[in-house]
Amino acid sequence: MENEKPILRGELALMVAIVINSFSVVLMLYSGSGISSISSVPYAFSEVFKELSLGTWTYIFQGALVLSLMILRRKFVPSYLFSFVAGFAFSELLDVNELWIGILPQTIPCRIAYFLISYFLLSIGIALENRCQLPIIPTDLFPRELSEIIDKPYARVKIIFDVLCLATTGLLTCLMLGYLDGLGIGTIVAAFTMGKMVSITGSWIDQRVTFASVLSKQTI
C-alpha cells in the first residue's frame, strides 16, 4: 500500500516549509498574540541586544541547538551541519518578512485570523520538515532528534522544548527589559498544543503521500 501513495520530492517540501514557517513566525508576532515558541528565544535576544536582527539571533540560537545535539549524541554528525543551510534561509526570510508585514491591517478580526493562519501553517510546515528526508531547520530538528535520542514521543518532547523556550524568553525579557516581551496568549496556546497538532498533521500527510530526496533510499 505504501508504494501506491504519490511520492513527492523532499527538496520541494523543505523549500515550502521554510517559506511558510518564516512567514508564519512573523505573522504570529504581528497578530499581537505573541511570537511562536521556536523563535521566542532569539526574539528576546533581538529585543535586548538590538545590534543584531531577529534573523541573526535566530541563526546563533540554531547553532547552539545543533551543538547541543552533537554533545548529546557524543559524536560529530555531518548531516546536522547541512541544517545550517536551511536555517540560514529561514533566518534571512524572517528579516525579509518583517520588512513588508506592516502593510497588513491590524483590526481585531484580522489579528485573530493572523494567529489562526500562522498556527496551522506552522503545524503543516514542521510536519513537512519532519518528512522531507533532508536536514531541516535546527529549531525544528532539535525536538525531532531529541525525541529519538531519549526515546520519548515527539509530541511530548516538542511541548517541553517549547515551554522551556517560553520560560527562557520570559526570564530574559523581565530581567533585562523590566517587562515581559514577545509572549502572549497565542504563544502559550501554541506551546502547549502545537506538538500534538504537528503529529496530527503529520499523520494526515502520511496517509496520502510519501517523500523521497537525494539522501533517501526511496526514488521517484
Short mmCIF file of C-alpha atoms in Angstrom, two decimals:
data_model
loop_
_atom_site.label_atom_id
_atom_site.label_comp_id
_atom_site.label_asym_id
_atom_site.label_seq_id
_atom_site.Cartn_x
_atom_site.Cartn_y
_atom_site.Cartn_z
CA MET A 1 0.00 0.00 0.00
CA GLU A 2 2.91 2.34 0.71
CA ASN A 3 4.01 2.14 -2.95
CA GLU A 4 0.58 3.25 -4.13
CA LYS A 5 0.93 6.65 -2.50
CA PRO A 6 2.18 9.58 -4.61
CA ILE A 7 5.86 10.26 -3.98
CA LEU A 8 6.85 13.91 -3.63
CA ARG A 9 10.29 15.48 -3.71
CA GLY A 10 11.62 16.13 -0.22
CA GLU A 11 13.61 19.10 -1.55
CA LEU A 12 10.40 20.81 -2.63
CA ALA A 13 8.72 20.00 0.69
CA LEU A 14 11.63 21.57 2.59
CA MET A 15 11.57 24.74 0.49
CA VAL A 16 7.83 25.11 1.01
CA ALA A 17 8.25 24.52 4.75
CA ILE A 18 10.97 27.17 5.07
CA VAL A 19 8.86 29.75 3.24
CA ILE A 20 5.64 29.16 5.17
CA ASN A 21 7.37 28.77 8.55
CA SER A 22 9.31 32.03 8.23
CA PHE A 23 6.15 33.83 7.17
CA SER A 24 4.11 32.23 9.95
CA VAL A 25 6.56 33.21 12.70
CA VAL A 26 6.42 36.88 11.67
CA LEU A 27 2.64 36.77 11.13
CA MET A 28 2.06 35.31 14.60
CA LEU A 29 4.12 38.09 16.16
CA TYR A 30 2.28 40.69 14.06
CA SER A 31 -1.06 39.33 15.26
CA GLY A 32 -0.24 40.62 18.74
CA SER A 33 -0.76 37.19 20.28
CA GLY A 34 2.97 36.68 20.83
CA ILE A 35 5.74 35.11 18.82
CA SER A 36 5.96 31.38 18.21
CA SER A 37 7.91 29.45 20.81
CA ILE A 38 10.60 28.29 18.37
CA SER A 39 11.54 31.92 17.71
CA SER A 40 10.81 33.35 21.15
CA VAL A 41 14.37 32.98 22.45
CA PRO A 42 16.10 34.72 19.51
CA TYR A 43 13.33 37.34 19.55
CA ALA A 44 14.08 38.09 23.21
CA PHE A 45 17.78 38.49 22.42
CA SER A 46 16.97 40.75 19.46
CA GLU A 47 14.92 42.99 21.76
CA VAL A 48 17.56 43.08 24.50
CA PHE A 49 20.59 43.33 22.20
CA LYS A 50 19.27 45.32 19.26
CA GLU A 51 22.62 45.46 17.46
CA LEU A 52 21.70 42.18 15.77
CA SER A 53 18.47 41.41 13.91
CA LEU A 54 15.94 38.69 14.69
CA GLY A 55 17.28 36.67 11.76
CA THR A 56 20.88 36.87 13.02
CA TRP A 57 19.95 35.87 16.59
CA THR A 58 17.88 33.01 15.14
CA TYR A 59 20.96 31.71 13.33
CA ILE A 60 23.05 31.94 16.52
CA PHE A 61 20.36 30.08 18.50
CA GLN A 62 20.23 27.40 15.82
CA GLY A 63 23.97 26.89 16.13
CA ALA A 64 23.66 26.33 19.87
CA LEU A 65 20.92 23.73 19.30
CA VAL A 66 22.97 21.80 16.73
CA LEU A 67 25.99 21.81 19.04
CA SER A 68 23.79 20.52 21.88
CA LEU A 69 22.58 17.62 19.73
CA MET A 70 26.13 16.59 18.88
CA ILE A 71 27.07 16.70 22.56
CA LEU A 72 24.07 14.56 23.43
CA ARG A 73 24.97 12.03 20.70
CA ARG A 74 28.64 12.22 21.72
CA LYS A 75 29.75 12.31 18.12
CA PHE A 76 30.10 14.59 15.13
CA VAL A 77 27.06 14.33 12.85
CA PRO A 78 27.84 15.78 9.37
CA SER A 79 24.18 15.94 8.32
CA TYR A 80 23.48 18.36 11.17
CA LEU A 81 25.79 20.89 9.52
CA PHE A 82 23.65 20.87 6.39
CA SER A 83 20.73 22.01 8.50
CA PHE A 84 22.53 25.36 8.74
CA VAL A 85 21.74 25.94 5.07
CA ALA A 86 18.03 25.56 5.76
CA GLY A 87 18.45 27.58 8.94
CA PHE A 88 20.21 30.41 7.12
CA ALA A 89 17.43 30.63 4.53
CA PHE A 90 14.82 30.62 7.30
CA SER A 91 16.66 33.36 9.24
CA GLU A 92 17.02 35.59 6.18
CA LEU A 93 13.35 35.19 5.28
CA LEU A 94 12.38 36.27 8.79
CA ASP A 95 14.08 39.62 8.18
CA VAL A 96 12.52 39.91 4.72
CA ASN A 97 9.01 39.26 6.03
CA GLU A 98 9.48 41.81 8.82
CA LEU A 99 10.09 44.47 6.15
CA TRP A 100 6.68 44.15 4.46
CA ILE A 101 4.34 42.67 7.10
CA GLY A 102 3.36 46.15 8.29
CA ILE A 103 1.16 46.70 5.23
CA LEU A 104 -1.42 44.24 6.59
CA PRO A 105 -4.38 45.71 8.53
CA GLN A 106 -4.45 45.23 12.30
CA THR A 107 -8.13 45.15 13.17
CA ILE A 108 -9.13 42.69 15.90
CA PRO A 109 -10.78 40.22 13.46
CA CYS A 110 -7.69 40.37 11.24
CA ARG A 111 -5.36 39.75 14.16
CA ILE A 112 -7.37 36.70 15.23
CA ALA A 113 -7.21 35.43 11.65
CA TYR A 114 -3.45 36.04 11.53
CA PHE A 115 -2.90 33.90 14.60
CA LEU A 116 -5.06 31.04 13.35
CA ILE A 117 -3.42 31.10 9.92
CA SER A 118 0.09 31.21 11.37
CA TYR A 119 -0.68 28.41 13.85
CA PHE A 120 -1.93 25.99 11.22
CA LEU A 121 0.73 26.93 8.68
CA LEU A 122 3.45 26.29 11.25
CA SER A 123 1.94 22.89 12.02
CA ILE A 124 1.97 22.00 8.34
CA GLY A 125 5.47 23.35 7.81
CA ILE A 126 7.00 21.45 10.72
CA ALA A 127 5.20 18.25 9.68
CA LEU A 128 6.61 18.61 6.16
CA GLU A 129 10.10 19.17 7.52
CA ASN A 130 9.91 16.04 9.63
CA ARG A 131 9.16 14.00 6.49
CA CYS A 132 11.27 15.62 3.77
CA GLN A 133 14.20 13.17 4.23
CA LEU A 134 16.63 16.11 4.43
CA PRO A 135 18.42 18.13 7.11
CA ILE A 136 15.94 20.68 8.41
CA ILE A 137 15.87 23.97 10.30
CA PRO A 138 17.76 23.42 13.60
CA THR A 139 14.90 24.74 15.75
CA ASP A 140 12.68 22.01 14.30
CA LEU A 141 15.49 19.46 14.08
CA PHE A 142 16.22 19.66 17.81
CA PRO A 143 12.95 18.25 19.23
CA ARG A 144 12.75 15.62 16.49
CA GLU A 145 16.27 14.34 17.13
CA LEU A 146 15.99 14.67 20.90
CA SER A 147 12.87 12.52 20.91
CA GLU A 148 14.91 9.82 19.15
CA ILE A 149 17.91 10.20 21.45
CA ILE A 150 15.90 9.87 24.66
CA ASP A 151 13.29 7.55 23.11
CA LYS A 152 10.27 9.65 24.01
CA PRO A 153 7.21 10.60 21.89
CA TYR A 154 7.84 13.57 19.60
CA ALA A 155 4.71 15.44 20.73
CA ARG A 156 5.80 15.33 24.38
CA VAL A 157 9.37 16.44 23.62
CA LYS A 158 8.13 19.23 21.36
CA ILE A 159 5.82 20.61 24.05
CA ILE A 160 8.53 20.53 26.73
CA PHE A 161 11.01 22.22 24.37
CA ASP A 162 8.51 24.94 23.50
CA VAL A 163 7.66 25.58 27.16
CA LEU A 164 11.35 25.85 28.08
CA CYS A 165 11.83 28.36 25.25
CA LEU A 166 8.98 30.45 26.63
CA ALA A 167 10.37 30.30 30.16
CA THR A 168 13.77 31.45 28.90
CA THR A 169 12.18 34.30 26.96
CA GLY A 170 10.10 35.43 29.92
CA LEU A 171 13.07 35.35 32.28
CA LEU A 172 15.39 37.19 29.88
CA THR A 173 12.99 39.99 29.00
CA CYS A 174 11.82 40.50 32.58
CA LEU A 175 15.38 40.71 33.91
CA MET A 176 16.86 42.79 31.09
CA LEU A 177 13.92 44.93 29.96
CA GLY A 178 11.88 45.06 33.15
CA TYR A 179 8.76 43.72 31.46
CA LEU A 180 7.52 40.64 29.63
CA ASP A 181 8.01 40.97 25.89
CA GLY A 182 7.11 38.79 22.91
CA LEU A 183 4.86 36.39 24.82
CA GLY A 184 1.09 36.38 24.62
CA ILE A 185 -1.91 34.10 24.88
CA GLY A 186 -1.23 32.80 21.37
CA THR A 187 2.31 31.85 22.32
CA ILE A 188 1.09 29.88 25.34
CA VAL A 189 -1.64 28.11 23.34
CA ALA A 190 0.82 27.18 20.59
CA ALA A 191 3.45 25.96 23.05
CA PHE A 192 1.09 23.52 24.78
CA THR A 193 -0.75 22.28 21.68
CA MET A 194 1.43 22.56 18.59
CA GLY A 195 3.39 19.38 19.28
CA LYS A 196 0.15 17.41 19.16
CA MET A 197 -1.10 19.36 16.14
CA VAL A 198 2.13 18.61 14.24
CA SER A 199 1.67 14.91 15.00
CA ILE A 200 -1.95 15.01 13.78
CA THR A 201 -0.99 16.91 10.65
CA GLY A 202 1.89 14.53 10.00
CA SER A 203 -0.38 11.50 10.29
CA TRP A 204 -2.78 13.09 7.80
CA ILE A 205 0.09 13.67 5.37
CA ASP A 206 1.42 10.12 5.84
CA GLN A 207 -1.92 8.67 4.81
CA ARG A 208 -1.77 10.46 1.46
CA VAL A 209 1.81 10.91 0.26
CA THR A 210 5.38 9.84 0.90
CA PHE A 211 8.62 11.70 0.26
CA ALA A 212 11.95 10.98 -1.38
CA SER A 213 15.10 13.06 -1.57
CA VAL A 214 18.69 12.79 -2.76
CA LEU A 215 19.58 11.48 0.72
CA SER A 216 16.83 8.88 0.97
CA LYS A 217 16.86 5.31 -0.31
CA GLN A 218 13.48 5.72 -1.98
CA THR A 219 13.45 7.13 -5.51
CA ILE A 220 10.83 8.74 -7.71
#
